[in-house]
Amino acid sequence: MRKKLAWLVVVGIVLTFPVFGCNKGRQADDGKLSIAVIPKSTGAEFWETVEEGAREAAEELNVDMRWEGPLTETEFAEQNRIIENMISLQVDGIALAPLNRVAMKPTVERAADAGIPVVIFDSSVDSDAYVSFVATDNKLGGRLGAEHLISLLPEGKKRVMVMRFVQGTGSTEARADGFIEKAKEAGLEIVEDPYPADATVAGCKKTAVNTLERLVKDNRLELDG
């Protein structure tokens, strides 16, 4: 229910703007307005849940929803290609979860120049060429995560590691920044903060294992959290 409500807000924002933009749009064959939703990937359970919520909201608002995204969260060129394609199709609006703050900036601005309103969700983009930004407070989330870890650490234990995700992704960068900020305020030492070998579960596991192995001295893991 919550995911559908969130998408009702996102799609509703997009629908507010075509009337005022210069884009006439090209409606779907059934006469409905067309909204492109472009996630970070289509190969993860999280984004499958996002798709479910978007489709429920689109049905309730009676719009045609086009769902297309890259397979993994490192395919910047593919996400840009999808955005360009949606511009060519003259969709009435775009909801985009940018893979990278910088890499997606030019295509977001081209969409805006074409009169297509863009709503950014989940992660930020280094541009103001969008009509709204919908996301959780990721920096606060990182700080709350650090607070919880601090509450679990025995007294005197201060060496911690932060496992990052895709470099340049606004949401995960903000969470890591919030965590590190709070951890340092509490006097913790960030001994490692690696990015994974690739943006997959296997890549994250591999990087975590390799990092932990480097922290083993005399058969003892020199890490507290």
mmCIF file of C-alpha atoms in Angstrom:
data_model
loop_
_atom_site.group_PDB
_atom_site.id
_atom_site.type_symbol
_atom_site.label_atom_id
_atom_site.label_comp_id
_atom_site.label_asym_id
_atom_site.label_seq_id
_atom_site.Cartn_x
_atom_site.Cartn_y
_atom_site.Cartn_z
ATOM 1 C CA MET A 1 0.000 0.000 0.000
ATOM 2 C CA ARG A 2 2.788 2.435 0.924
ATOM 3 C CA LYS A 3 4.646 1.840 -2.340
ATOM 4 C CA LYS A 4 1.471 2.565 -4.330
ATOM 5 C CA LEU A 5 0.847 5.774 -2.398
ATOM 6 C CA ALA A 6 4.414 6.888 -3.095
ATOM 7 C CA TRP A 7 3.932 6.257 -6.798
ATOM 8 C CA LEU A 8 0.603 8.046 -6.853
ATOM 9 C CA VAL A 9 2.554 11.096 -5.693
ATOM 10 C CA VAL A 10 5.340 10.627 -8.277
ATOM 11 C CA VAL A 11 3.043 10.013 -11.248
ATOM 12 C CA GLY A 12 0.674 12.722 -10.063
ATOM 13 C CA ILE A 13 3.512 15.260 -10.059
ATOM 14 C CA VAL A 14 4.479 14.295 -13.611
ATOM 15 C CA LEU A 15 0.878 14.639 -14.791
ATOM 16 C CA THR A 16 0.677 18.163 -13.389
ATOM 17 C CA PHE A 17 3.293 19.574 -15.752
ATOM 18 C CA PRO A 18 2.690 18.571 -19.406
ATOM 19 C CA VAL A 19 -0.165 21.061 -19.632
ATOM 20 C CA PHE A 20 2.261 23.902 -18.966
ATOM 21 C CA GLY A 21 5.274 22.652 -20.930
ATOM 22 C CA CYS A 22 6.013 23.114 -24.608
ATOM 23 C CA ASN A 23 5.918 19.359 -25.248
ATOM 24 C CA LYS A 24 2.679 18.223 -26.869
ATOM 25 C CA GLY A 25 3.549 14.624 -26.130
ATOM 26 C CA ARG A 26 2.485 11.584 -28.066
ATOM 27 C CA GLN A 27 -0.281 9.787 -26.276
ATOM 28 C CA ALA A 28 -0.560 6.025 -26.202
ATOM 29 C CA ASP A 29 -2.730 4.295 -28.798
ATOM 30 C CA ASP A 30 -5.625 4.244 -26.336
ATOM 31 C CA GLY A 31 -5.436 8.010 -25.858
ATOM 32 C CA LYS A 32 -3.881 7.847 -22.396
ATOM 33 C CA LEU A 33 -0.976 10.040 -21.334
ATOM 34 C CA SER A 34 2.320 8.155 -21.443
ATOM 35 C CA ILE A 35 4.761 8.187 -18.530
ATOM 36 C CA ALA A 36 8.219 6.594 -18.772
ATOM 37 C CA VAL A 37 9.575 5.153 -15.535
ATOM 38 C CA ILE A 38 13.310 4.462 -15.738
ATOM 39 C CA PRO A 39 14.781 2.588 -12.738
ATOM 40 C CA LYS A 40 18.433 1.978 -11.929
ATOM 41 C CA SER A 41 18.100 -1.667 -12.911
ATOM 42 C CA THR A 42 15.555 -4.325 -13.752
ATOM 43 C CA GLY A 43 17.540 -7.208 -12.316
ATOM 44 C CA ALA A 44 17.027 -6.791 -8.580
ATOM 45 C CA GLU A 45 14.174 -7.586 -6.203
ATOM 46 C CA PHE A 46 14.031 -4.000 -4.925
ATOM 47 C CA TRP A 47 13.356 -2.617 -8.395
ATOM 48 C CA GLU A 48 10.761 -5.304 -9.058
ATOM 49 C CA THR A 49 8.891 -3.936 -6.043
ATOM 50 C CA VAL A 50 9.268 -0.415 -7.429
ATOM 51 C CA GLU A 51 7.824 -1.585 -10.757
ATOM 52 C CA GLU A 52 4.861 -3.166 -8.989
ATOM 53 C CA GLY A 53 4.051 0.075 -7.199
ATOM 54 C CA ALA A 54 4.467 2.138 -10.367
ATOM 55 C CA ARG A 55 2.123 -0.121 -12.338
ATOM 56 C CA GLU A 56 -0.530 -0.012 -9.609
ATOM 57 C CA ALA A 57 -0.370 3.784 -9.513
ATOM 58 C CA ALA A 58 -0.468 4.066 -13.315
ATOM 59 C CA GLU A 59 -3.564 1.880 -13.448
ATOM 60 C CA GLU A 60 -5.301 3.914 -10.767
ATOM 61 C CA LEU A 61 -4.446 7.200 -12.499
ATOM 62 C CA ASN A 62 -5.362 5.792 -15.933
ATOM 63 C CA VAL A 63 -2.037 6.506 -17.645
ATOM 64 C CA ASP A 64 0.151 4.392 -19.913
ATOM 65 C CA MET A 65 3.327 3.492 -18.000
ATOM 66 C CA ARG A 66 6.452 2.510 -19.941
ATOM 67 C CA TRP A 67 8.914 0.661 -17.673
ATOM 68 C CA GLU A 68 12.460 0.272 -18.992
ATOM 69 C CA GLY A 69 15.859 0.284 -17.335
ATOM 70 C CA PRO A 70 19.353 -1.192 -17.542
ATOM 71 C CA LEU A 71 19.970 -4.694 -16.243
ATOM 72 C CA THR A 72 22.579 -3.633 -13.673
ATOM 73 C CA GLU A 73 23.361 -0.426 -11.796
ATOM 74 C CA THR A 74 26.648 0.248 -13.603
ATOM 75 C CA GLU A 75 25.241 0.580 -17.137
ATOM 76 C CA PHE A 76 25.326 4.374 -17.380
ATOM 77 C CA ALA A 77 25.382 4.435 -21.192
ATOM 78 C CA GLU A 78 22.367 2.126 -21.376
ATOM 79 C CA GLN A 79 20.317 4.294 -19.020
ATOM 80 C CA ASN A 80 21.197 7.364 -21.071
ATOM 81 C CA ARG A 81 20.160 5.506 -24.242
ATOM 82 C CA ILE A 82 16.792 4.710 -22.658
ATOM 83 C CA ILE A 83 16.252 8.346 -21.672
ATOM 84 C CA GLU A 84 17.124 9.478 -25.208
ATOM 85 C CA ASN A 85 14.694 6.919 -26.618
ATOM 86 C CA MET A 86 11.880 8.176 -24.393
ATOM 87 C CA ILE A 87 12.590 11.715 -25.576
ATOM 88 C CA SER A 88 12.337 10.497 -29.185
ATOM 89 C CA LEU A 89 9.053 8.762 -28.379
ATOM 90 C CA GLN A 90 7.760 12.085 -27.020
ATOM 91 C CA VAL A 91 6.418 10.623 -23.810
ATOM 92 C CA ASP A 92 4.405 13.026 -21.685
ATOM 93 C CA GLY A 93 6.639 12.671 -18.645
ATOM 94 C CA ILE A 94 9.640 10.808 -17.239
ATOM 95 C CA ALA A 95 10.277 9.472 -13.737
ATOM 96 C CA LEU A 96 13.984 8.668 -13.429
ATOM 97 C CA ALA A 97 16.205 7.059 -10.798
ATOM 98 C CA PRO A 98 19.629 8.295 -12.007
ATOM 99 C CA LEU A 99 22.499 5.825 -11.916
ATOM 100 C CA ASN A 100 25.017 8.630 -11.560
ATOM 101 C CA ARG A 101 24.713 12.272 -10.535
ATOM 102 C CA VAL A 102 26.964 13.532 -13.338
ATOM 103 C CA ALA A 103 26.537 11.015 -16.173
ATOM 104 C CA MET A 104 22.753 11.477 -16.345
ATOM 105 C CA LYS A 105 22.828 15.287 -16.223
ATOM 106 C CA PRO A 106 22.989 15.942 -20.017
ATOM 107 C CA THR A 107 20.097 13.626 -20.898
ATOM 108 C CA VAL A 108 17.922 14.967 -18.072
ATOM 109 C CA GLU A 109 18.514 18.461 -19.417
ATOM 110 C CA ARG A 110 17.734 17.348 -22.983
ATOM 111 C CA ALA A 111 14.416 15.949 -21.784
ATOM 112 C CA ALA A 112 13.613 19.249 -20.085
ATOM 113 C CA ASP A 113 14.626 21.176 -23.219
ATOM 114 C CA ALA A 114 12.196 18.989 -25.180
ATOM 115 C CA GLY A 115 9.408 20.098 -22.848
ATOM 116 C CA ILE A 116 9.149 16.757 -21.056
ATOM 117 C CA PRO A 117 8.754 17.122 -17.266
ATOM 118 C CA VAL A 118 11.166 14.929 -15.322
ATOM 119 C CA VAL A 119 10.681 13.716 -11.760
ATOM 120 C CA ILE A 120 13.864 12.412 -10.141
ATOM 121 C CA PHE A 121 13.422 9.665 -7.548
ATOM 122 C CA ASP A 122 15.633 7.594 -5.251
ATOM 123 C CA SER A 123 18.922 9.360 -6.161
ATOM 124 C CA SER A 124 19.889 12.915 -7.031
ATOM 125 C CA VAL A 125 21.273 14.380 -10.264
ATOM 126 C CA ASP A 126 23.623 17.359 -10.618
ATOM 127 C CA SER A 127 21.077 19.523 -12.413
ATOM 128 C CA ASP A 128 17.992 21.561 -11.613
ATOM 129 C CA ALA A 129 16.230 20.575 -14.864
ATOM 130 C CA TYR A 130 13.557 18.540 -13.103
ATOM 131 C CA VAL A 131 10.177 19.399 -11.637
ATOM 132 C CA SER A 132 10.456 17.449 -8.388
ATOM 133 C CA PHE A 133 12.749 15.171 -6.393
ATOM 134 C CA VAL A 134 11.216 12.288 -4.412
ATOM 135 C CA ALA A 135 13.445 10.262 -2.090
ATOM 136 C CA THR A 136 14.139 9.305 1.476
ATOM 137 C CA ASP A 137 16.631 11.346 3.513
ATOM 138 C CA ASN A 138 19.578 9.074 2.800
ATOM 139 C CA LYS A 139 22.097 11.065 4.806
ATOM 140 C CA LEU A 140 19.851 10.845 7.859
ATOM 141 C CA GLY A 141 19.475 7.117 7.207
ATOM 142 C CA GLY A 142 23.243 6.750 7.272
ATOM 143 C CA ARG A 143 23.493 8.670 10.537
ATOM 144 C CA LEU A 144 20.797 6.496 12.101
ATOM 145 C CA GLY A 145 22.675 3.400 10.960
ATOM 146 C CA ALA A 146 25.825 4.686 12.634
ATOM 147 C CA GLU A 147 23.917 5.455 15.830
ATOM 148 C CA HIS A 148 22.627 1.890 15.939
ATOM 149 C CA LEU A 149 26.087 0.416 15.385
ATOM 150 C CA ILE A 150 27.522 2.664 18.093
ATOM 151 C CA SER A 151 24.901 1.336 20.520
ATOM 152 C CA LEU A 152 26.048 -2.225 19.782
ATOM 153 C CA LEU A 153 29.807 -1.680 20.110
ATOM 154 C CA PRO A 154 31.441 -2.638 23.424
ATOM 155 C CA GLU A 155 33.156 0.207 25.248
ATOM 156 C CA GLY A 156 36.514 1.073 23.741
ATOM 157 C CA LYS A 157 35.798 -0.567 20.394
ATOM 158 C CA LYS A 158 36.135 1.994 17.613
ATOM 159 C CA ARG A 159 37.446 0.412 14.398
ATOM 160 C CA VAL A 160 34.663 0.119 11.821
ATOM 161 C CA MET A 161 34.274 -0.482 8.092
ATOM 162 C CA VAL A 162 31.774 1.032 5.643
ATOM 163 C CA MET A 163 30.815 -1.046 2.600
ATOM 164 C CA ARG A 164 29.888 1.376 -0.179
ATOM 165 C CA PHE A 165 28.009 0.655 -3.424
ATOM 166 C CA VAL A 166 28.240 2.273 -6.879
ATOM 167 C CA GLN A 167 30.494 5.335 -6.916
ATOM 168 C CA GLY A 168 28.673 8.501 -7.956
ATOM 169 C CA THR A 169 25.196 7.216 -7.048
ATOM 170 C CA GLY A 170 23.479 9.927 -5.022
ATOM 171 C CA SER A 171 21.496 7.730 -2.614
ATOM 172 C CA THR A 172 24.269 5.378 -1.519
ATOM 173 C CA GLU A 173 26.870 8.155 -1.405
ATOM 174 C CA ALA A 174 24.590 10.169 0.890
ATOM 175 C CA ARG A 175 24.006 7.179 3.191
ATOM 176 C CA ALA A 176 27.732 6.493 3.426
ATOM 177 C CA ASP A 177 28.449 10.181 4.067
ATOM 178 C CA GLY A 178 25.845 10.289 6.840
ATOM 179 C CA PHE A 179 27.234 7.152 8.453
ATOM 180 C CA ILE A 180 30.846 8.368 8.318
ATOM 181 C CA GLU A 181 29.902 11.816 9.602
ATOM 182 C CA LYS A 182 28.111 10.422 12.662
ATOM 183 C CA ALA A 183 30.773 7.768 13.268
ATOM 184 C CA LYS A 184 33.550 10.353 13.320
ATOM 185 C CA GLU A 185 31.525 12.600 15.635
ATOM 186 C CA ALA A 186 31.399 9.648 18.038
ATOM 187 C CA GLY A 187 35.149 9.101 17.794
ATOM 188 C CA LEU A 188 35.051 5.969 15.653
ATOM 189 C CA GLU A 189 37.840 5.175 13.189
ATOM 190 C CA ILE A 190 36.815 4.345 9.619
ATOM 191 C CA VAL A 191 39.501 1.811 8.698
ATOM 192 C CA GLU A 192 38.040 0.884 5.289
ATOM 193 C CA ASP A 193 35.274 2.223 3.025
ATOM 194 C CA PRO A 194 35.601 0.253 -0.242
ATOM 195 C CA TYR A 195 33.429 0.226 -3.334
ATOM 196 C CA PRO A 196 32.494 -3.240 -4.667
ATOM 197 C CA ALA A 197 34.179 -4.826 -7.665
ATOM 198 C CA ASP A 198 30.835 -4.567 -9.468
ATOM 199 C CA ALA A 199 27.261 -3.652 -8.557
ATOM 200 C CA THR A 200 26.044 -7.181 -7.884
ATOM 201 C CA VAL A 201 25.537 -9.271 -4.755
ATOM 202 C CA ALA A 202 28.507 -11.398 -5.813
ATOM 203 C CA GLY A 203 30.650 -8.311 -6.403
ATOM 204 C CA CYS A 204 29.793 -6.892 -2.979
ATOM 205 C CA LYS A 205 30.556 -10.206 -1.282
ATOM 206 C CA LYS A 206 33.893 -10.504 -3.076
ATOM 207 C CA THR A 207 34.976 -7.000 -2.084
ATOM 208 C CA ALA A 208 33.825 -7.516 1.517
ATOM 209 C CA VAL A 209 35.744 -10.801 1.816
ATOM 210 C CA ASN A 210 38.907 -9.329 0.275
ATOM 211 C CA THR A 211 38.731 -6.301 2.563
ATOM 212 C CA LEU A 212 38.176 -8.389 5.693
ATOM 213 C CA GLU A 213 41.091 -10.653 4.766
ATOM 214 C CA ARG A 214 43.390 -7.610 4.638
ATOM 215 C CA LEU A 215 42.308 -6.704 8.155
ATOM 216 C CA VAL A 216 43.323 -10.061 9.640
ATOM 217 C CA LYS A 217 46.568 -9.831 11.639
ATOM 218 C CA ASP A 218 47.983 -12.823 13.510
ATOM 219 C CA ASN A 219 44.727 -14.740 12.987
ATOM 220 C CA ARG A 220 42.755 -11.885 14.503
ATOM 221 C CA LEU A 221 40.339 -9.590 12.693
ATOM 222 C CA GLU A 222 41.321 -6.025 13.541
ATOM 223 C CA LEU A 223 37.812 -4.670 13.141
ATOM 224 C CA ASP A 224 35.060 -3.926 15.631
ATOM 225 C CA GLY A 225 32.094 -3.281 13.377
#
